[in-house]
């Protein structure tokens, strides 16, 4: 449902300016579906663990509601990275519970996973791409597709190279390769180019947020990776972005900065029989962000939550030590 159709929402966020027209758009800090998928998977891990381990009924119900909302946002993003993240981390959480011999919590987890199908089934019936970007990443046959026999993915363009006449060679017109999309929605192509650029300036890098200026935007192979000409303005990987902008040592410094509280957490859970559920939930939320960052950039609308969680985790360990 488009909430902008509600008059009170429209009046709240849209100023009464004469130059706003029907073609105007509202952009947020999470304007990309990949970022929506990332933040929802982070919150999913947080609220899933709190829903399982919380002992107070009211708080557990609250966490289950927030968990369901996070899951719905994840599905509505129609981006696979968030779903892949939770399919990696939730089984690890279940193994952790079994190691700690918390079998009741394992049962609660399984029940929650099946209960979330209440949200999943109507959404995948509404949009078949929800299946394609979630379970469809592992099972290609889509039982929710209305007509499986006619499911044929059309190419973005006719899969033939553009033929350049010989008499155009004097104008240095390159031969355009066949249109297509490379691995990871073009990430394979970007990463290859980004690594080549990083190796040219590995120490100091090129400066943060300068990727668009140094990337070879005139490379005709872009059409093989993105199905057409486009401007590449980010590496689609936080780690490559930091290495490109601040150099390899900048990336190492960043990893060392975030490693300390996470290593403390792993030691904390390994040694202690009793543990703070909220610390465990934050740690899994942090890992969700770090996994997402392999294929996503660092943006203010998402990364700020990671650093808030990191600060809270440090604070909680200081309280534990005192």
PDB file of C-alpha atoms in Angstrom:
ATOM      1  CA  UNK A   1       0.000   0.000   0.000  1.00  0.00           C
ATOM      2  CA  UNK A   2       1.339   3.423  -0.919  1.00  0.00           C
ATOM      3  CA  UNK A   3       1.212   5.343   2.363  1.00  0.00           C
ATOM      4  CA  UNK A   4       1.882   8.579   0.478  1.00  0.00           C
ATOM      5  CA  UNK A   5      -1.756   8.407  -0.610  1.00  0.00           C
ATOM      6  CA  UNK A   6      -2.766   9.113   2.990  1.00  0.00           C
ATOM      7  CA  UNK A   7      -3.291  12.847   3.308  1.00  0.00           C
ATOM      8  CA  UNK A   8      -1.825  13.198   6.807  1.00  0.00           C
ATOM      9  CA  UNK A   9       1.377  11.391   5.719  1.00  0.00           C
ATOM     10  CA  UNK A  10       1.661  13.554   2.607  1.00  0.00           C
ATOM     11  CA  UNK A  11       1.141  16.736   4.630  1.00  0.00           C
ATOM     12  CA  UNK A  12       3.716  15.622   7.188  1.00  0.00           C
ATOM     13  CA  UNK A  13       6.657  14.916   4.861  1.00  0.00           C
ATOM     14  CA  UNK A  14       5.968  16.997   1.740  1.00  0.00           C
ATOM     15  CA  UNK A  15       6.268  20.777   2.049  1.00  0.00           C
ATOM     16  CA  UNK A  16       3.657  22.928   0.355  1.00  0.00           C
ATOM     17  CA  UNK A  17       5.885  24.195  -2.441  1.00  0.00           C
ATOM     18  CA  UNK A  18       4.545  25.189  -5.834  1.00  0.00           C
ATOM     19  CA  UNK A  19       7.345  23.490  -7.788  1.00  0.00           C
ATOM     20  CA  UNK A  20       6.533  19.983  -6.512  1.00  0.00           C
ATOM     21  CA  UNK A  21       4.791  18.147  -9.338  1.00  0.00           C
ATOM     22  CA  UNK A  22       3.484  14.648 -10.051  1.00  0.00           C
ATOM     23  CA  UNK A  23       6.900  13.666 -11.403  1.00  0.00           C
ATOM     24  CA  UNK A  24       8.680  14.638  -8.169  1.00  0.00           C
ATOM     25  CA  UNK A  25      10.297  11.910  -6.105  1.00  0.00           C
ATOM     26  CA  UNK A  26      11.181  11.554  -2.442  1.00  0.00           C
ATOM     27  CA  UNK A  27      14.567   9.977  -1.744  1.00  0.00           C
ATOM     28  CA  UNK A  28      15.717   8.611   1.606  1.00  0.00           C
ATOM     29  CA  UNK A  29      19.075   7.519   2.979  1.00  0.00           C
ATOM     30  CA  UNK A  30      18.087   3.914   2.186  1.00  0.00           C
ATOM     31  CA  UNK A  31      17.064   4.471  -1.421  1.00  0.00           C
ATOM     32  CA  UNK A  32      18.538   1.185  -2.665  1.00  0.00           C
ATOM     33  CA  UNK A  33      16.760  -2.176  -2.135  1.00  0.00           C
ATOM     34  CA  UNK A  34      20.114  -3.756  -1.211  1.00  0.00           C
ATOM     35  CA  UNK A  35      20.398  -1.412   1.769  1.00  0.00           C
ATOM     36  CA  UNK A  36      16.812  -2.143   2.797  1.00  0.00           C
ATOM     37  CA  UNK A  37      17.619  -5.849   2.646  1.00  0.00           C
ATOM     38  CA  UNK A  38      20.761  -5.287   4.697  1.00  0.00           C
ATOM     39  CA  UNK A  39      19.186  -3.308   7.518  1.00  0.00           C
ATOM     40  CA  UNK A  40      16.182  -5.641   7.735  1.00  0.00           C
ATOM     41  CA  UNK A  41      18.419  -8.738   8.032  1.00  0.00           C
ATOM     42  CA  UNK A  42      20.400  -7.008  10.797  1.00  0.00           C
ATOM     43  CA  UNK A  43      17.221  -6.181  12.707  1.00  0.00           C
ATOM     44  CA  UNK A  44      15.827  -9.655  11.989  1.00  0.00           C
ATOM     45  CA  UNK A  45      18.793 -11.288  13.728  1.00  0.00           C
ATOM     46  CA  UNK A  46      18.501  -8.894  16.671  1.00  0.00           C
ATOM     47  CA  UNK A  47      14.775  -9.436  17.257  1.00  0.00           C
ATOM     48  CA  UNK A  48      14.846 -13.160  16.460  1.00  0.00           C
ATOM     49  CA  UNK A  49      17.356 -13.852  19.225  1.00  0.00           C
ATOM     50  CA  UNK A  50      15.571 -11.566  21.678  1.00  0.00           C
ATOM     51  CA  UNK A  51      12.253 -13.270  20.837  1.00  0.00           C
ATOM     52  CA  UNK A  52      13.764 -16.663  21.618  1.00  0.00           C
ATOM     53  CA  UNK A  53      15.707 -15.776  24.765  1.00  0.00           C
ATOM     54  CA  UNK A  54      13.547 -13.079  26.376  1.00  0.00           C
ATOM     55  CA  UNK A  55      11.847 -14.417  29.523  1.00  0.00           C
ATOM     56  CA  UNK A  56       9.352 -11.607  30.119  1.00  0.00           C
ATOM     57  CA  UNK A  57       6.161 -12.285  28.189  1.00  0.00           C
ATOM     58  CA  UNK A  58       5.423  -8.640  27.266  1.00  0.00           C
ATOM     59  CA  UNK A  59       8.937  -8.076  25.968  1.00  0.00           C
ATOM     60  CA  UNK A  60       8.879 -11.355  24.060  1.00  0.00           C
ATOM     61  CA  UNK A  61       5.603 -10.379  22.355  1.00  0.00           C
ATOM     62  CA  UNK A  62       7.075  -6.962  21.488  1.00  0.00           C
ATOM     63  CA  UNK A  63      10.167  -8.576  20.001  1.00  0.00           C
ATOM     64  CA  UNK A  64       8.075 -11.039  17.976  1.00  0.00           C
ATOM     65  CA  UNK A  65       6.079  -8.142  16.504  1.00  0.00           C
ATOM     66  CA  UNK A  66       9.304  -6.309  15.593  1.00  0.00           C
ATOM     67  CA  UNK A  67      10.765  -9.548  14.219  1.00  0.00           C
ATOM     68  CA  UNK A  68       7.737  -9.989  11.949  1.00  0.00           C
ATOM     69  CA  UNK A  69       7.985  -6.400  10.717  1.00  0.00           C
ATOM     70  CA  UNK A  70      11.705  -6.852  10.005  1.00  0.00           C
ATOM     71  CA  UNK A  71      10.951  -9.998   8.034  1.00  0.00           C
ATOM     72  CA  UNK A  72       8.241  -8.260   6.012  1.00  0.00           C
ATOM     73  CA  UNK A  73      10.646  -5.413   5.189  1.00  0.00           C
ATOM     74  CA  UNK A  74      13.268  -7.971   4.153  1.00  0.00           C
ATOM     75  CA  UNK A  75      10.810  -9.645   1.776  1.00  0.00           C
ATOM     76  CA  UNK A  76       9.511  -6.363   0.370  1.00  0.00           C
ATOM     77  CA  UNK A  77      13.046  -5.230  -0.495  1.00  0.00           C
ATOM     78  CA  UNK A  78      13.132  -7.990  -3.163  1.00  0.00           C
ATOM     79  CA  UNK A  79      16.898  -8.330  -2.688  1.00  0.00           C
ATOM     80  CA  UNK A  80      18.577 -11.662  -1.970  1.00  0.00           C
ATOM     81  CA  UNK A  81      21.520 -10.547   0.189  1.00  0.00           C
ATOM     82  CA  UNK A  82      19.485 -10.112   3.383  1.00  0.00           C
ATOM     83  CA  UNK A  83      17.804 -13.510   3.098  1.00  0.00           C
ATOM     84  CA  UNK A  84      21.124 -15.240   2.404  1.00  0.00           C
ATOM     85  CA  UNK A  85      22.546 -13.515   5.498  1.00  0.00           C
ATOM     86  CA  UNK A  86      19.860 -14.818   7.847  1.00  0.00           C
ATOM     87  CA  UNK A  87      20.047 -18.322   6.352  1.00  0.00           C
ATOM     88  CA  UNK A  88      23.721 -18.330   7.357  1.00  0.00           C
ATOM     89  CA  UNK A  89      23.404 -16.808  10.826  1.00  0.00           C
ATOM     90  CA  UNK A  90      20.196 -18.362  12.181  1.00  0.00           C
ATOM     91  CA  UNK A  91      21.519 -21.971  11.843  1.00  0.00           C
ATOM     92  CA  UNK A  92      24.691 -20.842  13.644  1.00  0.00           C
ATOM     93  CA  UNK A  93      22.480 -19.467  16.434  1.00  0.00           C
ATOM     94  CA  UNK A  94      20.641 -22.799  16.658  1.00  0.00           C
ATOM     95  CA  UNK A  95      23.954 -24.675  16.904  1.00  0.00           C
ATOM     96  CA  UNK A  96      25.005 -22.282  19.677  1.00  0.00           C
ATOM     97  CA  UNK A  97      21.806 -23.067  21.602  1.00  0.00           C
ATOM     98  CA  UNK A  98      22.356 -26.803  21.233  1.00  0.00           C
ATOM     99  CA  UNK A  99      25.953 -26.490  22.448  1.00  0.00           C
ATOM    100  CA  UNK A 100      24.612 -24.594  25.467  1.00  0.00           C
ATOM    101  CA  UNK A 101      21.975 -27.366  25.865  1.00  0.00           C
ATOM    102  CA  UNK A 102      19.096 -24.898  25.607  1.00  0.00           C
ATOM    103  CA  UNK A 103      16.820 -27.292  23.759  1.00  0.00           C
ATOM    104  CA  UNK A 104      13.625 -25.471  24.753  1.00  0.00           C
ATOM    105  CA  UNK A 105      14.945 -22.345  23.008  1.00  0.00           C
ATOM    106  CA  UNK A 106      15.788 -24.448  19.939  1.00  0.00           C
ATOM    107  CA  UNK A 107      12.153 -25.572  19.796  1.00  0.00           C
ATOM    108  CA  UNK A 108      10.945 -21.958  20.175  1.00  0.00           C
ATOM    109  CA  UNK A 109      13.263 -20.949  17.314  1.00  0.00           C
ATOM    110  CA  UNK A 110      11.869 -23.620  15.001  1.00  0.00           C
ATOM    111  CA  UNK A 111       8.302 -22.616  15.870  1.00  0.00           C
ATOM    112  CA  UNK A 112       9.118 -18.972  15.118  1.00  0.00           C
ATOM    113  CA  UNK A 113      10.638 -19.866  11.754  1.00  0.00           C
ATOM    114  CA  UNK A 114       7.500 -21.764  10.716  1.00  0.00           C
ATOM    115  CA  UNK A 115       5.252 -19.025  12.132  1.00  0.00           C
ATOM    116  CA  UNK A 116       6.919 -16.474   9.852  1.00  0.00           C
ATOM    117  CA  UNK A 117       5.389 -18.315   6.894  1.00  0.00           C
ATOM    118  CA  UNK A 118       2.200 -16.436   7.821  1.00  0.00           C
ATOM    119  CA  UNK A 119       3.924 -13.356   6.431  1.00  0.00           C
ATOM    120  CA  UNK A 120       5.876 -15.146   3.699  1.00  0.00           C
ATOM    121  CA  UNK A 121       3.062 -16.931   1.837  1.00  0.00           C
ATOM    122  CA  UNK A 122       0.813 -13.901   1.151  1.00  0.00           C
ATOM    123  CA  UNK A 123       3.802 -11.804   0.077  1.00  0.00           C
ATOM    124  CA  UNK A 124       5.149 -14.412  -2.332  1.00  0.00           C
ATOM    125  CA  UNK A 125       1.628 -14.829  -3.724  1.00  0.00           C
ATOM    126  CA  UNK A 126       1.488 -11.070  -4.239  1.00  0.00           C
ATOM    127  CA  UNK A 127       4.873 -10.899  -5.981  1.00  0.00           C
ATOM    128  CA  UNK A 128       6.620 -14.003  -7.325  1.00  0.00           C
ATOM    129  CA  UNK A 129       9.995 -12.230  -7.154  1.00  0.00           C
ATOM    130  CA  UNK A 130       9.838 -12.617  -3.372  1.00  0.00           C
ATOM    131  CA  UNK A 131      10.401 -16.352  -3.933  1.00  0.00           C
ATOM    132  CA  UNK A 132      13.124 -15.737  -6.523  1.00  0.00           C
ATOM    133  CA  UNK A 133      15.100 -13.503  -4.148  1.00  0.00           C
ATOM    134  CA  UNK A 134      14.677 -15.736  -1.075  1.00  0.00           C
ATOM    135  CA  UNK A 135      14.148 -19.505  -1.242  1.00  0.00           C
ATOM    136  CA  UNK A 136      14.530 -19.270  -5.012  1.00  0.00           C
ATOM    137  CA  UNK A 137      18.236 -18.609  -4.451  1.00  0.00           C
ATOM    138  CA  UNK A 138      18.502 -22.257  -3.411  1.00  0.00           C
ATOM    139  CA  UNK A 139      15.457 -23.883  -5.095  1.00  0.00           C
ATOM    140  CA  UNK A 140      14.884 -22.682  -8.649  1.00  0.00           C
ATOM    141  CA  UNK A 141      11.412 -24.187  -9.127  1.00  0.00           C
ATOM    142  CA  UNK A 142       8.873 -21.596  -8.014  1.00  0.00           C
ATOM    143  CA  UNK A 143       5.610 -23.227  -6.803  1.00  0.00           C
ATOM    144  CA  UNK A 144       3.955 -19.815  -6.482  1.00  0.00           C
ATOM    145  CA  UNK A 145       4.463 -18.845 -10.110  1.00  0.00           C
ATOM    146  CA  UNK A 146       1.156 -18.502 -11.928  1.00  0.00           C
ATOM    147  CA  UNK A 147       2.391 -20.117 -15.126  1.00  0.00           C
ATOM    148  CA  UNK A 148       5.631 -22.033 -14.773  1.00  0.00           C
ATOM    149  CA  UNK A 149       5.521 -23.215 -18.349  1.00  0.00           C
ATOM    150  CA  UNK A 150       5.761 -19.644 -19.624  1.00  0.00           C
ATOM    151  CA  UNK A 151       8.483 -18.478 -17.261  1.00  0.00           C
ATOM    152  CA  UNK A 152      11.143 -17.414 -19.707  1.00  0.00           C
ATOM    153  CA  UNK A 153      13.583 -14.715 -18.705  1.00  0.00           C
ATOM    154  CA  UNK A 154      13.885 -12.280 -21.577  1.00  0.00           C
ATOM    155  CA  UNK A 155      17.329 -10.817 -22.233  1.00  0.00           C
ATOM    156  CA  UNK A 156      17.757  -7.123 -21.697  1.00  0.00           C
ATOM    157  CA  UNK A 157      18.689  -6.768 -25.333  1.00  0.00           C
ATOM    158  CA  UNK A 158      19.206  -8.974 -28.329  1.00  0.00           C
ATOM    159  CA  UNK A 159      22.261 -11.077 -27.569  1.00  0.00           C
ATOM    160  CA  UNK A 160      24.238  -9.968 -30.582  1.00  0.00           C
ATOM    161  CA  UNK A 161      27.228  -7.649 -30.744  1.00  0.00           C
ATOM    162  CA  UNK A 162      26.786  -4.331 -32.448  1.00  0.00           C
ATOM    163  CA  UNK A 163      28.564  -4.467 -35.823  1.00  0.00           C
ATOM    164  CA  UNK A 164      30.659  -1.422 -36.602  1.00  0.00           C
ATOM    165  CA  UNK A 165      31.279  -0.674 -40.258  1.00  0.00           C
ATOM    166  CA  UNK A 166      34.902  -0.659 -41.382  1.00  0.00           C
ATOM    167  CA  UNK A 167      34.632   2.873 -42.682  1.00  0.00           C
ATOM    168  CA  UNK A 168      33.898   4.021 -39.121  1.00  0.00           C
ATOM    169  CA  UNK A 169      37.332   2.933 -37.915  1.00  0.00           C
ATOM    170  CA  UNK A 170      38.638   6.402 -38.698  1.00  0.00           C
ATOM    171  CA  UNK A 171      36.404   7.697 -35.889  1.00  0.00           C
ATOM    172  CA  UNK A 172      37.794   5.128 -33.378  1.00  0.00           C
ATOM    173  CA  UNK A 173      34.338   3.724 -32.713  1.00  0.00           C
ATOM    174  CA  UNK A 174      34.761   0.580 -30.570  1.00  0.00           C
ATOM    175  CA  UNK A 175      32.872  -2.625 -31.201  1.00  0.00           C
ATOM    176  CA  UNK A 176      30.130  -2.875 -28.579  1.00  0.00           C
ATOM    177  CA  UNK A 177      29.998  -6.358 -26.990  1.00  0.00           C
ATOM    178  CA  UNK A 178      26.810  -8.319 -26.411  1.00  0.00           C
ATOM    179  CA  UNK A 179      24.553  -6.930 -23.698  1.00  0.00           C
ATOM    180  CA  UNK A 180      24.270  -8.998 -20.520  1.00  0.00           C
ATOM    181  CA  UNK A 181      24.534  -9.021 -16.725  1.00  0.00           C
ATOM    182  CA  UNK A 182      27.612 -10.422 -15.000  1.00  0.00           C
ATOM    183  CA  UNK A 183      27.812 -12.317 -11.717  1.00  0.00           C
ATOM    184  CA  UNK A 184      26.189 -10.672  -8.703  1.00  0.00           C
ATOM    185  CA  UNK A 185      24.193  -8.140 -10.733  1.00  0.00           C
ATOM    186  CA  UNK A 186      27.412  -6.729 -12.134  1.00  0.00           C
ATOM    187  CA  UNK A 187      29.459  -7.012  -8.944  1.00  0.00           C
ATOM    188  CA  UNK A 188      31.930  -9.452 -10.497  1.00  0.00           C
ATOM    189  CA  UNK A 189      32.884  -6.876 -13.116  1.00  0.00           C
ATOM    190  CA  UNK A 190      33.082  -3.986 -10.619  1.00  0.00           C
ATOM    191  CA  UNK A 191      35.165  -5.964  -8.122  1.00  0.00           C
ATOM    192  CA  UNK A 192      37.662  -6.993 -10.793  1.00  0.00           C
ATOM    193  CA  UNK A 193      38.138  -3.371 -11.839  1.00  0.00           C
ATOM    194  CA  UNK A 194      38.227  -2.146  -8.228  1.00  0.00           C
ATOM    195  CA  UNK A 195      40.937  -4.624  -7.215  1.00  0.00           C
ATOM    196  CA  UNK A 196      43.037  -3.533 -10.197  1.00  0.00           C
ATOM    197  CA  UNK A 197      42.707   0.104  -9.107  1.00  0.00           C
ATOM    198  CA  UNK A 198      43.520  -0.742  -5.469  1.00  0.00           C
ATOM    199  CA  UNK A 199      46.703  -2.531  -6.513  1.00  0.00           C
ATOM    200  CA  UNK A 200      47.856   0.637  -8.266  1.00  0.00           C
ATOM    201  CA  UNK A 201      47.601   2.704  -5.044  1.00  0.00           C
ATOM    202  CA  UNK A 202      47.569   0.171  -2.196  1.00  0.00           C
ATOM    203  CA  UNK A 203      49.113   2.369   0.504  1.00  0.00           C
ATOM    204  CA  UNK A 204      47.135   5.608   0.660  1.00  0.00           C
ATOM    205  CA  UNK A 205      44.306   4.869  -1.744  1.00  0.00           C
ATOM    206  CA  UNK A 206      42.503   7.428  -3.880  1.00  0.00           C
ATOM    207  CA  UNK A 207      40.504   9.259  -1.217  1.00  0.00           C
ATOM    208  CA  UNK A 208      37.117   8.275   0.163  1.00  0.00           C
ATOM    209  CA  UNK A 209      34.057   8.675  -2.071  1.00  0.00           C
ATOM    210  CA  UNK A 210      36.104   9.195  -5.241  1.00  0.00           C
ATOM    211  CA  UNK A 211      35.309   5.850  -6.866  1.00  0.00           C
ATOM    212  CA  UNK A 212      33.205   7.340  -9.668  1.00  0.00           C
ATOM    213  CA  UNK A 213      36.048   9.653 -10.738  1.00  0.00           C
ATOM    214  CA  UNK A 214      38.691   6.914 -11.069  1.00  0.00           C
ATOM    215  CA  UNK A 215      36.610   4.032 -12.382  1.00  0.00           C
ATOM    216  CA  UNK A 216      37.030   3.535 -16.186  1.00  0.00           C
ATOM    217  CA  UNK A 217      33.558   4.762 -17.095  1.00  0.00           C
ATOM    218  CA  UNK A 218      34.306   4.579 -20.822  1.00  0.00           C
ATOM    219  CA  UNK A 219      34.972   0.828 -20.764  1.00  0.00           C
ATOM    220  CA  UNK A 220      32.640  -0.753 -23.329  1.00  0.00           C
ATOM    221  CA  UNK A 221      32.550  -3.957 -21.260  1.00  0.00           C
ATOM    222  CA  UNK A 222      30.137  -2.190 -18.917  1.00  0.00           C
ATOM    223  CA  UNK A 223      27.338  -3.267 -21.240  1.00  0.00           C
ATOM    224  CA  UNK A 224      28.288  -6.923 -20.644  1.00  0.00           C
ATOM    225  CA  UNK A 225      27.995  -6.410 -16.887  1.00  0.00           C
ATOM    226  CA  UNK A 226      24.916  -4.189 -16.627  1.00  0.00           C
ATOM    227  CA  UNK A 227      22.985  -4.682 -19.843  1.00  0.00           C
ATOM    228  CA  UNK A 228      23.703  -1.125 -20.959  1.00  0.00           C
ATOM    229  CA  UNK A 229      25.842   1.917 -20.367  1.00  0.00           C
ATOM    230  CA  UNK A 230      25.751   3.302 -16.832  1.00  0.00           C
ATOM    231  CA  UNK A 231      27.883   5.260 -14.375  1.00  0.00           C
ATOM    232  CA  UNK A 232      29.655   3.098 -11.762  1.00  0.00           C
ATOM    233  CA  UNK A 233      29.862   5.238  -8.626  1.00  0.00           C
ATOM    234  CA  UNK A 234      30.518   2.647  -5.888  1.00  0.00           C
ATOM    235  CA  UNK A 235      32.270  -0.737  -5.548  1.00  0.00           C
ATOM    236  CA  UNK A 236      29.263  -2.547  -4.016  1.00  0.00           C
ATOM    237  CA  UNK A 237      31.471  -3.797  -1.180  1.00  0.00           C
ATOM    238  CA  UNK A 238      32.313  -1.883   1.980  1.00  0.00           C
ATOM    239  CA  UNK A 239      35.685  -3.602   2.297  1.00  0.00           C
ATOM    240  CA  UNK A 240      36.732  -2.793  -1.258  1.00  0.00           C
ATOM    241  CA  UNK A 241      35.399   0.748  -0.776  1.00  0.00           C
ATOM    242  CA  UNK A 242      37.605   1.350   2.252  1.00  0.00           C
ATOM    243  CA  UNK A 243      40.644  -0.252   0.614  1.00  0.00           C
ATOM    244  CA  UNK A 244      40.087   1.891  -2.487  1.00  0.00           C
ATOM    245  CA  UNK A 245      39.561   5.148  -0.596  1.00  0.00           C
ATOM    246  CA  UNK A 246      41.934   4.781   2.371  1.00  0.00           C
ATOM    247  CA  UNK A 247      44.354   2.105   1.176  1.00  0.00           C
ATOM    248  CA  UNK A 248      44.964  -1.423   2.410  1.00  0.00           C
ATOM    249  CA  UNK A 249      46.318  -0.173   5.741  1.00  0.00           C
ATOM    250  CA  UNK A 250      43.156   1.876   6.194  1.00  0.00           C
ATOM    251  CA  UNK A 251      41.121  -1.299   5.715  1.00  0.00           C
ATOM    252  CA  UNK A 252      43.321  -3.182   8.201  1.00  0.00           C
ATOM    253  CA  UNK A 253      42.901  -0.362  10.751  1.00  0.00           C
ATOM    254  CA  UNK A 254      39.132  -0.470  10.315  1.00  0.00           C
ATOM    255  CA  UNK A 255      39.016  -4.242  10.795  1.00  0.00           C
ATOM    256  CA  UNK A 256      41.189  -4.019  13.927  1.00  0.00           C
ATOM    257  CA  UNK A 257      38.892  -1.342  15.344  1.00  0.00           C
ATOM    258  CA  UNK A 258      35.774  -3.470  15.039  1.00  0.00           C
ATOM    259  CA  UNK A 259      37.493  -6.778  15.845  1.00  0.00           C
ATOM    260  CA  UNK A 260      38.205  -6.075  19.518  1.00  0.00           C
ATOM    261  CA  UNK A 261      34.627  -6.094  20.898  1.00  0.00           C
ATOM    262  CA  UNK A 262      33.639  -8.988  18.626  1.00  0.00           C
ATOM    263  CA  UNK A 263      36.592 -11.119  19.772  1.00  0.00           C
ATOM    264  CA  UNK A 264      35.709 -10.255  23.385  1.00  0.00           C
ATOM    265  CA  UNK A 265      32.178 -11.447  22.678  1.00  0.00           C
ATOM    266  CA  UNK A 266      33.315 -14.796  21.290  1.00  0.00           C
ATOM    267  CA  UNK A 267      35.559 -15.369  24.315  1.00  0.00           C
ATOM    268  CA  UNK A 268      32.704 -14.309  26.606  1.00  0.00           C
ATOM    269  CA  UNK A 269      30.283 -16.858  25.134  1.00  0.00           C
ATOM    270  CA  UNK A 270      32.931 -19.591  24.986  1.00  0.00           C
ATOM    271  CA  UNK A 271      33.843 -19.319  28.670  1.00  0.00           C
ATOM    272  CA  UNK A 272      30.562 -18.436  30.360  1.00  0.00           C
ATOM    273  CA  UNK A 273      27.651 -20.773  30.994  1.00  0.00           C
ATOM    274  CA  UNK A 274      25.306 -17.883  31.762  1.00  0.00           C
ATOM    275  CA  UNK A 275      25.259 -15.027  29.290  1.00  0.00           C
ATOM    276  CA  UNK A 276      23.422 -11.813  28.589  1.00  0.00           C
ATOM    277  CA  UNK A 277      20.899 -12.473  25.766  1.00  0.00           C
ATOM    278  CA  UNK A 278      21.086  -8.858  24.627  1.00  0.00           C
ATOM    279  CA  UNK A 279      24.854  -9.138  24.079  1.00  0.00           C
ATOM    280  CA  UNK A 280      24.284 -12.247  21.965  1.00  0.00           C
ATOM    281  CA  UNK A 281      21.578 -10.479  19.928  1.00  0.00           C
ATOM    282  CA  UNK A 282      23.829  -7.480  19.246  1.00  0.00           C
ATOM    283  CA  UNK A 283      26.748  -9.710  18.235  1.00  0.00           C
ATOM    284  CA  UNK A 284      24.609 -11.518  15.661  1.00  0.00           C
ATOM    285  CA  UNK A 285      23.273  -8.184  14.402  1.00  0.00           C
ATOM    286  CA  UNK A 286      26.874  -6.991  13.962  1.00  0.00           C
ATOM    287  CA  UNK A 287      27.789 -10.147  12.062  1.00  0.00           C
ATOM    288  CA  UNK A 288      24.735  -9.635   9.831  1.00  0.00           C
ATOM    289  CA  UNK A 289      26.023  -6.173   8.941  1.00  0.00           C
ATOM    290  CA  UNK A 290      29.557  -7.438   8.322  1.00  0.00           C
ATOM    291  CA  UNK A 291      28.288 -10.224   6.071  1.00  0.00           C
ATOM    292  CA  UNK A 292      26.118  -7.759   4.166  1.00  0.00           C
ATOM    293  CA  UNK A 293      29.110  -5.491   3.721  1.00  0.00           C
ATOM    294  CA  UNK A 294      30.766  -8.031   1.446  1.00  0.00           C
ATOM    295  CA  UNK A 295      28.222  -7.137  -1.249  1.00  0.00           C
ATOM    296  CA  UNK A 296      26.940  -3.763   0.004  1.00  0.00           C
ATOM    297  CA  UNK A 297      28.449  -0.323   0.426  1.00  0.00           C
ATOM    298  CA  UNK A 298      28.652   1.654   3.628  1.00  0.00           C
ATOM    299  CA  UNK A 299      25.872   4.263   3.661  1.00  0.00           C
ATOM    300  CA  UNK A 300      24.917   6.582   6.490  1.00  0.00           C
ATOM    301  CA  UNK A 301      21.337   5.346   6.746  1.00  0.00           C
ATOM    302  CA  UNK A 302      22.569   1.831   7.536  1.00  0.00           C
ATOM    303  CA  UNK A 303      26.127   2.024   8.880  1.00  0.00           C
ATOM    304  CA  UNK A 304      25.219   4.380  11.722  1.00  0.00           C
ATOM    305  CA  UNK A 305      23.149   1.574  13.291  1.00  0.00           C
ATOM    306  CA  UNK A 306      26.163  -0.754  13.151  1.00  0.00           C
ATOM    307  CA  UNK A 307      28.343   1.718  15.039  1.00  0.00           C
ATOM    308  CA  UNK A 308      25.613   2.389  17.605  1.00  0.00           C
ATOM    309  CA  UNK A 309      25.412  -1.377  18.230  1.00  0.00           C
ATOM    310  CA  UNK A 310      29.212  -1.551  18.414  1.00  0.00           C
ATOM    311  CA  UNK A 311      29.246   1.236  21.002  1.00  0.00           C
ATOM    312  CA  UNK A 312      26.475  -0.411  23.032  1.00  0.00           C
ATOM    313  CA  UNK A 313      28.406  -3.699  22.979  1.00  0.00           C
ATOM    314  CA  UNK A 314      31.558  -2.013  24.284  1.00  0.00           C
ATOM    315  CA  UNK A 315      29.527  -0.314  26.988  1.00  0.00           C
ATOM    316  CA  UNK A 316      27.926  -3.593  28.077  1.00  0.00           C
ATOM    317  CA  UNK A 317      31.312  -5.278  28.350  1.00  0.00           C
ATOM    318  CA  UNK A 318      32.544  -2.417  30.518  1.00  0.00           C
ATOM    319  CA  UNK A 319      29.530  -2.941  32.792  1.00  0.00           C
ATOM    320  CA  UNK A 320      30.156  -6.713  32.871  1.00  0.00           C
ATOM    321  CA  UNK A 321      33.794  -6.167  33.854  1.00  0.00           C
ATOM    322  CA  UNK A 322      32.809  -3.814  36.662  1.00  0.00           C
TER     323      UNK A 322
END
